[in-house]
Amino acid sequence: MAAEAVSVSKSVEQMSVAGDEPPSEYIVKDSFLGSVHPSPPLSPFPIIDISLFSSPSPAEEVNKELEKLKSALSSSGCFQAIGHGISSSFLDKVRDVAKQFFVLPKNEKQKYGRAVNESEGYGSDRIVSDKQVLDWSSRLTLIVFPEDKRRLNLWPESPNEFRYIIQEFTSQIKVLISILYKGMARSLNLEENSFSTQFGDRASMKARFNFYPTCSRPDLVLGVKPHTDGSGITVLLQDREVEGLQVLVDDKWVKVPVIPHALVVNLGDQMQIMTNGIFKSPMHRVVTNSEKLRISVALFNEPEPEKEIGAVESLVDERRPRLYRNVKNYGAINYECYQKGIIALDTVKI
């Protein structure tokens, strides 16, 4: 891995406030990344009521929703989840504490700054390649599970409610993810624990708070480069009003609409591996905006790093041979490939 170096003198927040022209390090120019289309179509992503997967409901309703789940994850790999049991007012509190943190003075945020070549803490892109295109965003990344892996010195003490709200939110998301793994298994006629057992008792969850300041050149710069997630499942709380997330569907970028009370669920590469390519890990990106800042909160669920994962045996046969080799610590593989512009799943194909 290349040693990390500071390649730009100003943060994206400073450049945004000053209205600066983005430096060349931020300009999308590689064909792999695709052009920054100003306004692709808005796609009606499936809306799935996940409460039906965990409560006594008529079998017909449950089966219909499981079929919707299977269809969504076999095509776009992404859907909007309702019926998750988290109130709209609490989701707004999560958004509020995230926004309040990012508008703190720079020296206050730097108390939680990430160390060189580490991903946890406050900062921007970790540099892993000289050819890396930088993202127009700042982030606060925290490990939230297992609890004994938390580095509380990186958990902001301001705003006052930050720690409590994130603890509550991530605990509820942990339950939601467990329900989703069971629902996904049932949708493929598998045993309910077919996926969850591969993650282990000490599965990892990272929370990433994303801040996308305004950018003077949204036609040239992205908030997050095109990538697939290295997780099993990613759950995203979008900004309440400002769109920005786009997913590649049938080789075209489409906007994911904002539904304030919904959570966006997209699969990561590790679920594509476990389902032997039946479920898809979608390529997605975040565009910038010249008029409005945007925030989001993403939760990434990954297996224990040293736990080997692979395709569920019953999803491998003569008609559908094994597509990917078994892997450990795939999240690290995915991150480095992402920054180098390489598709990580291609590196583990058989």
mmCIF file of C-alpha atoms in Angstrom:
data_model
loop_
_atom_site.group_PDB
_atom_site.id
_atom_site.type_symbol
_atom_site.label_atom_id
_atom_site.label_comp_id
_atom_site.label_asym_id
_atom_site.label_seq_id
_atom_site.Cartn_x
_atom_site.Cartn_y
_atom_site.Cartn_z
ATOM 1 C CA MET A 1 0.000 0.000 0.000
ATOM 2 C CA ALA A 2 1.303 3.429 -0.861
ATOM 3 C CA ALA A 3 2.274 5.666 2.029
ATOM 4 C CA GLU A 4 -0.356 8.300 2.648
ATOM 5 C CA ALA A 5 0.527 11.867 1.792
ATOM 6 C CA VAL A 6 -1.343 15.138 1.995
ATOM 7 C CA SER A 7 -2.051 16.105 -1.614
ATOM 8 C CA VAL A 8 -4.213 19.220 -1.208
ATOM 9 C CA SER A 9 -3.637 22.161 1.100
ATOM 10 C CA LYS A 10 -7.291 22.958 1.873
ATOM 11 C CA SER A 11 -10.133 20.787 3.115
ATOM 12 C CA VAL A 12 -13.286 20.470 1.009
ATOM 13 C CA GLU A 13 -15.142 22.530 3.639
ATOM 14 C CA GLN A 14 -12.639 25.373 3.266
ATOM 15 C CA MET A 15 -12.771 25.230 -0.528
ATOM 16 C CA SER A 16 -16.563 25.140 -0.444
ATOM 17 C CA VAL A 17 -16.838 28.231 1.757
ATOM 18 C CA ALA A 18 -14.359 30.101 -0.444
ATOM 19 C CA GLY A 19 -16.073 29.000 -3.657
ATOM 20 C CA ASP A 20 -12.734 27.690 -4.942
ATOM 21 C CA GLU A 21 -12.326 25.900 -8.252
ATOM 22 C CA PRO A 22 -11.704 22.241 -7.313
ATOM 23 C CA PRO A 23 -8.047 21.160 -7.697
ATOM 24 C CA SER A 24 -7.157 18.592 -10.352
ATOM 25 C CA GLU A 25 -7.034 15.801 -7.738
ATOM 26 C CA TYR A 26 -10.846 15.994 -7.492
ATOM 27 C CA ILE A 27 -11.652 16.106 -11.206
ATOM 28 C CA VAL A 28 -13.281 12.965 -12.637
ATOM 29 C CA LYS A 29 -11.349 12.087 -15.768
ATOM 30 C CA ASP A 30 -10.930 8.320 -15.903
ATOM 31 C CA SER A 31 -13.413 6.518 -18.150
ATOM 32 C CA PHE A 32 -13.979 3.838 -15.474
ATOM 33 C CA LEU A 33 -15.536 6.456 -13.232
ATOM 34 C CA GLY A 34 -18.017 7.540 -15.896
ATOM 35 C CA SER A 35 -19.023 11.079 -16.749
ATOM 36 C CA VAL A 36 -20.773 13.251 -14.186
ATOM 37 C CA HIS A 37 -24.233 13.526 -15.727
ATOM 38 C CA PRO A 38 -25.992 16.592 -14.280
ATOM 39 C CA SER A 39 -29.488 15.125 -13.944
ATOM 40 C CA PRO A 40 -30.045 11.430 -14.674
ATOM 41 C CA PRO A 41 -33.559 10.001 -14.380
ATOM 42 C CA LEU A 42 -35.213 9.381 -11.024
ATOM 43 C CA SER A 43 -35.839 5.671 -10.562
ATOM 44 C CA PRO A 44 -38.792 4.220 -8.626
ATOM 45 C CA PHE A 45 -36.715 1.918 -6.429
ATOM 46 C CA PRO A 46 -38.722 -0.850 -4.737
ATOM 47 C CA ILE A 47 -40.230 0.003 -1.358
ATOM 48 C CA ILE A 48 -40.318 -3.042 0.911
ATOM 49 C CA ASP A 49 -42.126 -3.362 4.247
ATOM 50 C CA ILE A 50 -39.627 -5.332 6.301
ATOM 51 C CA SER A 51 -41.961 -5.528 9.322
ATOM 52 C CA LEU A 52 -43.609 -8.453 7.514
ATOM 53 C CA PHE A 53 -40.428 -10.515 7.939
ATOM 54 C CA SER A 54 -40.499 -10.483 11.741
ATOM 55 C CA SER A 55 -44.141 -10.251 12.822
ATOM 56 C CA PRO A 56 -47.066 -12.679 12.483
ATOM 57 C CA SER A 57 -48.655 -11.766 9.151
ATOM 58 C CA PRO A 58 -50.766 -13.588 6.574
ATOM 59 C CA ALA A 59 -48.543 -15.962 4.593
ATOM 60 C CA GLU A 60 -49.697 -14.461 1.315
ATOM 61 C CA GLU A 61 -48.522 -10.963 2.343
ATOM 62 C CA VAL A 62 -45.179 -12.261 3.618
ATOM 63 C CA ASN A 63 -44.509 -14.303 0.470
ATOM 64 C CA LYS A 64 -45.385 -11.340 -1.747
ATOM 65 C CA GLU A 65 -42.897 -9.129 0.126
ATOM 66 C CA LEU A 66 -40.214 -11.849 0.051
ATOM 67 C CA GLU A 67 -40.668 -12.100 -3.717
ATOM 68 C CA LYS A 68 -40.267 -8.305 -3.998
ATOM 69 C CA LEU A 69 -37.104 -8.564 -1.913
ATOM 70 C CA LYS A 70 -35.668 -11.323 -4.102
ATOM 71 C CA SER A 71 -36.539 -9.410 -7.277
ATOM 72 C CA ALA A 72 -34.952 -6.165 -6.010
ATOM 73 C CA LEU A 73 -31.739 -7.806 -4.847
ATOM 74 C CA SER A 74 -31.380 -9.893 -8.007
ATOM 75 C CA SER A 75 -31.618 -6.804 -10.214
ATOM 76 C CA SER A 76 -30.617 -3.407 -8.796
ATOM 77 C CA GLY A 77 -29.361 -4.795 -5.463
ATOM 78 C CA CYS A 78 -31.014 -1.875 -3.694
ATOM 79 C CA PHE A 79 -34.359 -0.958 -2.112
ATOM 80 C CA GLN A 80 -36.037 1.473 0.280
ATOM 81 C CA ALA A 81 -36.995 -0.139 3.595
ATOM 82 C CA ILE A 82 -40.100 0.918 5.515
ATOM 83 C CA GLY A 83 -41.652 -0.793 8.526
ATOM 84 C CA HIS A 84 -38.247 -0.728 10.251
ATOM 85 C CA GLY A 85 -39.674 0.432 13.574
ATOM 86 C CA ILE A 86 -37.538 3.571 13.932
ATOM 87 C CA SER A 87 -39.600 6.741 14.284
ATOM 88 C CA SER A 88 -39.240 9.602 11.808
ATOM 89 C CA SER A 89 -38.519 11.985 14.690
ATOM 90 C CA PHE A 90 -35.603 9.823 15.850
ATOM 91 C CA LEU A 91 -34.208 9.591 12.297
ATOM 92 C CA ASP A 92 -34.267 13.391 12.237
ATOM 93 C CA LYS A 93 -32.288 13.450 15.497
ATOM 94 C CA VAL A 94 -29.624 11.244 13.894
ATOM 95 C CA ARG A 95 -29.418 13.655 10.956
ATOM 96 C CA ASP A 96 -29.294 16.631 13.318
ATOM 97 C CA VAL A 97 -26.367 15.394 15.431
ATOM 98 C CA ALA A 98 -24.439 14.496 12.278
ATOM 99 C CA LYS A 99 -24.969 17.970 10.845
ATOM 100 C CA GLN A 100 -24.134 19.629 14.168
ATOM 101 C CA PHE A 101 -20.827 17.761 14.341
ATOM 102 C CA PHE A 102 -19.729 18.777 10.854
ATOM 103 C CA VAL A 103 -20.411 22.470 11.439
ATOM 104 C CA LEU A 104 -18.206 22.551 14.548
ATOM 105 C CA PRO A 105 -14.996 24.610 14.316
ATOM 106 C CA LYS A 106 -12.176 22.802 12.545
ATOM 107 C CA ASN A 107 -10.024 22.515 15.675
ATOM 108 C CA GLU A 108 -12.922 20.855 17.543
ATOM 109 C CA LYS A 109 -13.447 18.268 14.804
ATOM 110 C CA GLN A 110 -9.719 17.602 14.586
ATOM 111 C CA LYS A 111 -9.821 16.243 18.146
ATOM 112 C CA TYR A 112 -11.348 13.180 16.517
ATOM 113 C CA GLY A 113 -9.102 13.198 13.446
ATOM 114 C CA ARG A 114 -8.101 9.872 11.941
ATOM 115 C CA ALA A 115 -4.448 8.840 12.075
ATOM 116 C CA VAL A 116 -2.387 8.461 8.898
ATOM 117 C CA ASN A 117 -3.222 5.199 7.064
ATOM 118 C CA GLU A 118 -6.196 4.505 9.336
ATOM 119 C CA SER A 119 -9.835 4.717 8.341
ATOM 120 C CA GLU A 120 -11.427 5.405 11.727
ATOM 121 C CA GLY A 121 -11.993 8.986 12.876
ATOM 122 C CA TYR A 122 -12.715 12.326 11.192
ATOM 123 C CA GLY A 123 -11.169 13.316 7.876
ATOM 124 C CA SER A 124 -11.303 12.826 4.128
ATOM 125 C CA ASP A 125 -9.966 10.186 1.726
ATOM 126 C CA ARG A 126 -7.199 7.885 2.863
ATOM 127 C CA ILE A 127 -4.598 7.997 0.071
ATOM 128 C CA VAL A 128 -3.723 4.557 -1.306
ATOM 129 C CA SER A 129 -2.780 5.391 -4.912
ATOM 130 C CA ASP A 130 -1.011 8.227 -6.738
ATOM 131 C CA LYS A 131 -3.744 8.094 -9.398
ATOM 132 C CA GLN A 132 -6.575 8.320 -6.885
ATOM 133 C CA VAL A 133 -9.412 10.739 -7.651
ATOM 134 C CA LEU A 134 -10.402 12.414 -4.385
ATOM 135 C CA ASP A 135 -13.976 12.585 -3.084
ATOM 136 C CA TRP A 136 -15.599 15.965 -2.360
ATOM 137 C CA SER A 137 -16.644 14.995 1.146
ATOM 138 C CA SER A 138 -15.608 14.760 4.766
ATOM 139 C CA ARG A 139 -16.355 11.758 6.932
ATOM 140 C CA LEU A 140 -16.464 10.550 10.487
ATOM 141 C CA THR A 141 -16.010 6.774 10.601
ATOM 142 C CA LEU A 142 -16.535 4.809 13.822
ATOM 143 C CA ILE A 143 -16.523 1.111 14.659
ATOM 144 C CA VAL A 144 -19.681 0.494 16.684
ATOM 145 C CA PHE A 145 -19.740 -3.333 16.921
ATOM 146 C CA PRO A 146 -18.299 -5.407 18.496
ATOM 147 C CA GLU A 147 -18.602 -3.020 21.429
ATOM 148 C CA ASP A 148 -15.129 -3.847 22.770
ATOM 149 C CA LYS A 149 -13.653 -2.573 19.481
ATOM 150 C CA ARG A 150 -15.063 0.922 19.971
ATOM 151 C CA ARG A 151 -12.470 3.674 20.239
ATOM 152 C CA LEU A 152 -14.457 6.093 22.344
ATOM 153 C CA ASN A 153 -11.737 8.724 22.113
ATOM 154 C CA LEU A 154 -12.921 9.174 18.503
ATOM 155 C CA TRP A 155 -16.613 9.451 19.462
ATOM 156 C CA PRO A 156 -17.508 13.163 19.579
ATOM 157 C CA GLU A 157 -18.552 14.626 22.929
ATOM 158 C CA SER A 158 -20.159 17.532 21.068
ATOM 159 C CA PRO A 159 -23.015 17.735 20.296
ATOM 160 C CA ASN A 160 -23.983 16.456 23.735
ATOM 161 C CA GLU A 161 -26.445 13.828 22.509
ATOM 162 C CA PHE A 162 -24.161 12.396 19.818
ATOM 163 C CA ARG A 163 -22.969 9.295 21.665
ATOM 164 C CA TYR A 164 -26.384 8.380 23.059
ATOM 165 C CA ILE A 165 -28.194 8.815 19.742
ATOM 166 C CA ILE A 166 -25.621 6.836 17.766
ATOM 167 C CA GLN A 167 -25.667 4.045 20.342
ATOM 168 C CA GLU A 168 -29.474 3.838 20.073
ATOM 169 C CA PHE A 169 -29.537 4.113 16.292
ATOM 170 C CA THR A 170 -26.867 1.489 15.600
ATOM 171 C CA SER A 171 -28.419 -0.948 18.104
ATOM 172 C CA GLN A 172 -31.704 -0.721 16.216
ATOM 173 C CA ILE A 173 -29.946 -1.120 12.863
ATOM 174 C CA LYS A 174 -28.188 -4.234 14.186
ATOM 175 C CA VAL A 175 -31.583 -5.829 14.862
ATOM 176 C CA LEU A 176 -32.874 -4.713 11.460
ATOM 177 C CA ILE A 177 -29.878 -6.290 9.679
ATOM 178 C CA SER A 178 -30.488 -9.596 11.449
ATOM 179 C CA ILE A 179 -34.084 -9.552 10.185
ATOM 180 C CA LEU A 180 -32.871 -8.759 6.655
ATOM 181 C CA TYR A 181 -30.420 -11.678 6.551
ATOM 182 C CA LYS A 182 -33.201 -14.057 7.557
ATOM 183 C CA GLY A 183 -35.578 -12.554 4.989
ATOM 184 C CA MET A 184 -32.970 -12.839 2.230
ATOM 185 C CA ALA A 185 -32.345 -16.492 3.092
ATOM 186 C CA ARG A 186 -36.079 -17.252 3.110
ATOM 187 C CA SER A 187 -36.511 -15.524 -0.258
ATOM 188 C CA LEU A 188 -34.026 -18.043 -1.716
ATOM 189 C CA ASN A 189 -35.634 -21.016 0.105
ATOM 190 C CA LEU A 190 -32.606 -21.377 2.387
ATOM 191 C CA GLU A 191 -32.325 -21.988 6.117
ATOM 192 C CA GLU A 192 -32.804 -18.664 7.937
ATOM 193 C CA ASN A 193 -29.254 -18.645 9.335
ATOM 194 C CA SER A 194 -27.530 -19.449 6.011
ATOM 195 C CA PHE A 195 -25.999 -15.971 5.794
ATOM 196 C CA SER A 196 -25.850 -14.804 9.413
ATOM 197 C CA THR A 197 -23.662 -17.732 10.512
ATOM 198 C CA GLN A 198 -21.014 -16.722 7.960
ATOM 199 C CA PHE A 199 -20.704 -13.322 9.631
ATOM 200 C CA GLY A 200 -19.901 -14.820 13.035
ATOM 201 C CA ASP A 201 -20.847 -13.786 16.575
ATOM 202 C CA ARG A 202 -18.483 -10.809 16.412
ATOM 203 C CA ALA A 203 -19.540 -9.361 13.081
ATOM 204 C CA SER A 204 -18.333 -5.818 12.498
ATOM 205 C CA MET A 205 -20.472 -2.726 12.034
ATOM 206 C CA LYS A 206 -18.996 0.609 11.011
ATOM 207 C CA ALA A 207 -20.897 3.881 11.060
ATOM 208 C CA ARG A 208 -19.863 6.509 8.546
ATOM 209 C CA PHE A 209 -21.197 10.047 8.804
ATOM 210 C CA ASN A 210 -20.844 11.781 5.453
ATOM 211 C CA PHE A 211 -20.751 15.528 4.841
ATOM 212 C CA TYR A 212 -20.954 16.810 1.277
ATOM 213 C CA PRO A 213 -20.365 20.583 1.149
ATOM 214 C CA THR A 214 -21.442 22.608 -1.862
ATOM 215 C CA CYS A 215 -19.130 22.387 -4.873
ATOM 216 C CA SER A 216 -18.634 25.024 -7.560
ATOM 217 C CA ARG A 217 -18.193 22.372 -10.276
ATOM 218 C CA PRO A 218 -20.736 19.557 -9.803
ATOM 219 C CA ASP A 219 -20.255 18.747 -13.487
ATOM 220 C CA LEU A 220 -16.654 17.672 -12.829
ATOM 221 C CA VAL A 221 -16.498 16.485 -9.215
ATOM 222 C CA LEU A 222 -18.121 13.638 -7.279
ATOM 223 C CA GLY A 223 -18.938 13.405 -3.574
ATOM 224 C CA VAL A 224 -18.061 9.692 -3.697
ATOM 225 C CA LYS A 225 -16.546 7.864 -6.660
ATOM 226 C CA PRO A 226 -18.390 4.936 -8.273
ATOM 227 C CA HIS A 227 -17.888 1.835 -6.161
ATOM 228 C CA THR A 228 -19.490 -1.254 -4.750
ATOM 229 C CA ASP A 229 -19.501 -1.748 -0.990
ATOM 230 C CA GLY A 230 -17.245 -4.305 0.662
ATOM 231 C CA SER A 231 -19.891 -5.079 3.266
ATOM 232 C CA GLY A 232 -22.569 -7.746 3.458
ATOM 233 C CA ILE A 233 -25.329 -5.180 3.853
ATOM 234 C CA THR A 234 -25.171 -1.388 3.912
ATOM 235 C CA VAL A 235 -28.021 0.597 5.485
ATOM 236 C CA LEU A 236 -28.129 4.282 4.586
ATOM 237 C CA LEU A 237 -30.018 7.158 6.172
ATOM 238 C CA GLN A 238 -30.231 9.785 3.441
ATOM 239 C CA ASP A 239 -30.440 13.538 3.843
ATOM 240 C CA ARG A 240 -34.016 14.540 4.571
ATOM 241 C CA GLU A 241 -34.276 16.784 1.495
ATOM 242 C CA VAL A 242 -31.215 16.769 -0.771
ATOM 243 C CA GLU A 243 -30.708 13.982 -3.298
ATOM 244 C CA GLY A 244 -27.256 12.800 -4.280
ATOM 245 C CA LEU A 245 -27.087 9.003 -4.293
ATOM 246 C CA GLN A 246 -27.098 7.364 -7.726
ATOM 247 C CA VAL A 247 -27.086 3.669 -8.625
ATOM 248 C CA LEU A 248 -25.961 2.076 -11.881
ATOM 249 C CA VAL A 249 -28.909 0.148 -13.346
ATOM 250 C CA ASP A 250 -28.615 -1.429 -16.810
ATOM 251 C CA ASP A 251 -25.468 0.643 -17.445
ATOM 252 C CA LYS A 252 -27.268 3.918 -16.693
ATOM 253 C CA TRP A 253 -26.961 6.127 -13.611
ATOM 254 C CA VAL A 254 -30.311 6.672 -11.876
ATOM 255 C CA LYS A 255 -31.120 8.872 -8.888
ATOM 256 C CA VAL A 256 -32.322 7.274 -5.664
ATOM 257 C CA PRO A 257 -35.260 9.387 -4.451
ATOM 258 C CA VAL A 258 -35.367 10.800 -0.943
ATOM 259 C CA ILE A 259 -38.059 9.210 1.245
ATOM 260 C CA PRO A 260 -37.457 10.819 4.664
ATOM 261 C CA HIS A 261 -38.856 7.966 6.782
ATOM 262 C CA ALA A 262 -37.246 5.148 4.736
ATOM 263 C CA LEU A 263 -33.804 3.575 4.995
ATOM 264 C CA VAL A 264 -31.938 2.700 1.804
ATOM 265 C CA VAL A 265 -30.600 -0.859 1.840
ATOM 266 C CA ASN A 266 -28.011 -1.966 -0.655
ATOM 267 C CA LEU A 267 -26.050 -5.166 -0.779
ATOM 268 C CA GLY A 268 -22.298 -5.331 -0.583
ATOM 269 C CA ASP A 269 -19.918 -7.590 -2.472
ATOM 270 C CA GLN A 270 -19.829 -10.189 0.286
ATOM 271 C CA MET A 271 -23.521 -10.978 -0.190
ATOM 272 C CA GLN A 272 -22.974 -11.321 -3.936
ATOM 273 C CA ILE A 273 -20.241 -13.861 -3.106
ATOM 274 C CA MET A 274 -22.417 -15.719 -0.561
ATOM 275 C CA THR A 275 -25.361 -15.954 -2.976
ATOM 276 C CA ASN A 276 -23.039 -17.080 -5.787
ATOM 277 C CA GLY A 277 -23.949 -14.058 -7.866
ATOM 278 C CA ILE A 278 -27.739 -14.373 -7.540
ATOM 279 C CA PHE A 279 -28.004 -11.179 -5.503
ATOM 280 C CA LYS A 280 -26.157 -8.138 -6.840
ATOM 281 C CA SER A 281 -23.859 -5.635 -5.186
ATOM 282 C CA PRO A 282 -24.742 -2.397 -6.985
ATOM 283 C CA MET A 283 -22.271 0.121 -8.341
ATOM 284 C CA HIS A 284 -23.197 3.495 -6.862
ATOM 285 C CA ARG A 285 -21.855 7.016 -6.428
ATOM 286 C CA VAL A 286 -22.713 10.374 -4.858
ATOM 287 C CA VAL A 287 -22.889 13.560 -6.921
ATOM 288 C CA THR A 288 -22.112 17.059 -5.672
ATOM 289 C CA ASN A 289 -24.390 20.076 -5.526
ATOM 290 C CA SER A 290 -23.576 23.748 -6.111
ATOM 291 C CA GLU A 291 -26.409 25.086 -3.942
ATOM 292 C CA LYS A 292 -27.091 22.797 -0.976
ATOM 293 C CA LEU A 293 -24.905 20.809 1.385
ATOM 294 C CA ARG A 294 -25.904 17.210 2.064
ATOM 295 C CA ILE A 295 -25.391 14.747 4.903
ATOM 296 C CA SER A 296 -25.982 11.007 5.199
ATOM 297 C CA VAL A 297 -25.247 8.214 7.662
ATOM 298 C CA ALA A 298 -24.197 4.782 6.411
ATOM 299 C CA LEU A 299 -23.915 1.576 8.447
ATOM 300 C CA PHE A 300 -21.741 -1.209 7.026
ATOM 301 C CA ASN A 301 -22.119 -4.774 8.318
ATOM 302 C CA GLU A 302 -19.155 -7.091 7.667
ATOM 303 C CA PRO A 303 -18.093 -10.566 8.833
ATOM 304 C CA GLU A 304 -15.401 -11.053 11.437
ATOM 305 C CA PRO A 305 -12.191 -10.139 9.510
ATOM 306 C CA GLU A 306 -10.567 -13.560 9.876
ATOM 307 C CA LYS A 307 -13.750 -15.516 9.173
ATOM 308 C CA GLU A 308 -13.776 -17.073 5.715
ATOM 309 C CA ILE A 309 -16.916 -16.480 3.668
ATOM 310 C CA GLY A 310 -18.083 -18.137 0.471
ATOM 311 C CA ALA A 311 -21.084 -19.217 -1.549
ATOM 312 C CA VAL A 312 -23.822 -21.120 0.305
ATOM 313 C CA GLU A 313 -23.341 -24.710 -0.874
ATOM 314 C CA SER A 314 -26.941 -25.231 -1.981
ATOM 315 C CA LEU A 315 -26.604 -22.255 -4.366
ATOM 316 C CA VAL A 316 -23.789 -24.002 -6.269
ATOM 317 C CA ASP A 317 -24.554 -26.729 -8.806
ATOM 318 C CA GLU A 318 -23.758 -27.818 -12.368
ATOM 319 C CA ARG A 319 -26.067 -25.210 -13.853
ATOM 320 C CA ARG A 320 -24.619 -22.476 -11.618
ATOM 321 C CA PRO A 321 -20.996 -23.308 -10.830
ATOM 322 C CA ARG A 322 -19.102 -21.478 -8.129
ATOM 323 C CA LEU A 323 -18.281 -17.936 -9.329
ATOM 324 C CA TYR A 324 -16.004 -16.655 -6.548
ATOM 325 C CA ARG A 325 -13.301 -18.110 -4.350
ATOM 326 C CA ASN A 326 -13.716 -18.084 -0.584
ATOM 327 C CA VAL A 327 -12.198 -14.989 1.023
ATOM 328 C CA LYS A 328 -11.199 -13.472 4.362
ATOM 329 C CA ASN A 329 -11.071 -9.777 5.288
ATOM 330 C CA TYR A 330 -12.700 -8.802 1.990
ATOM 331 C CA GLY A 331 -13.422 -5.266 3.231
ATOM 332 C CA ALA A 332 -9.720 -4.410 3.018
ATOM 333 C CA ILE A 333 -9.498 -5.829 -0.531
ATOM 334 C CA ASN A 334 -12.527 -3.804 -1.592
ATOM 335 C CA TYR A 335 -11.264 -0.502 -0.176
ATOM 336 C CA GLU A 336 -7.883 -0.621 -1.881
ATOM 337 C CA CYS A 337 -9.423 -1.673 -5.206
ATOM 338 C CA TYR A 338 -11.959 1.168 -4.900
ATOM 339 C CA GLN A 339 -9.283 3.811 -4.557
ATOM 340 C CA LYS A 340 -7.290 2.365 -7.464
ATOM 341 C CA GLY A 341 -10.311 2.211 -9.766
ATOM 342 C CA ILE A 342 -10.344 -1.607 -9.855
ATOM 343 C CA ILE A 343 -13.527 -3.698 -9.494
ATOM 344 C CA ALA A 344 -12.853 -5.732 -6.358
ATOM 345 C CA LEU A 345 -15.168 -8.651 -7.216
ATOM 346 C CA ASP A 346 -13.172 -9.259 -10.395
ATOM 347 C CA THR A 347 -10.105 -10.007 -8.257
ATOM 348 C CA VAL A 348 -11.826 -12.922 -6.475
ATOM 349 C CA LYS A 349 -13.547 -14.520 -9.483
ATOM 350 C CA ILE A 350 -12.717 -18.129 -10.202
#
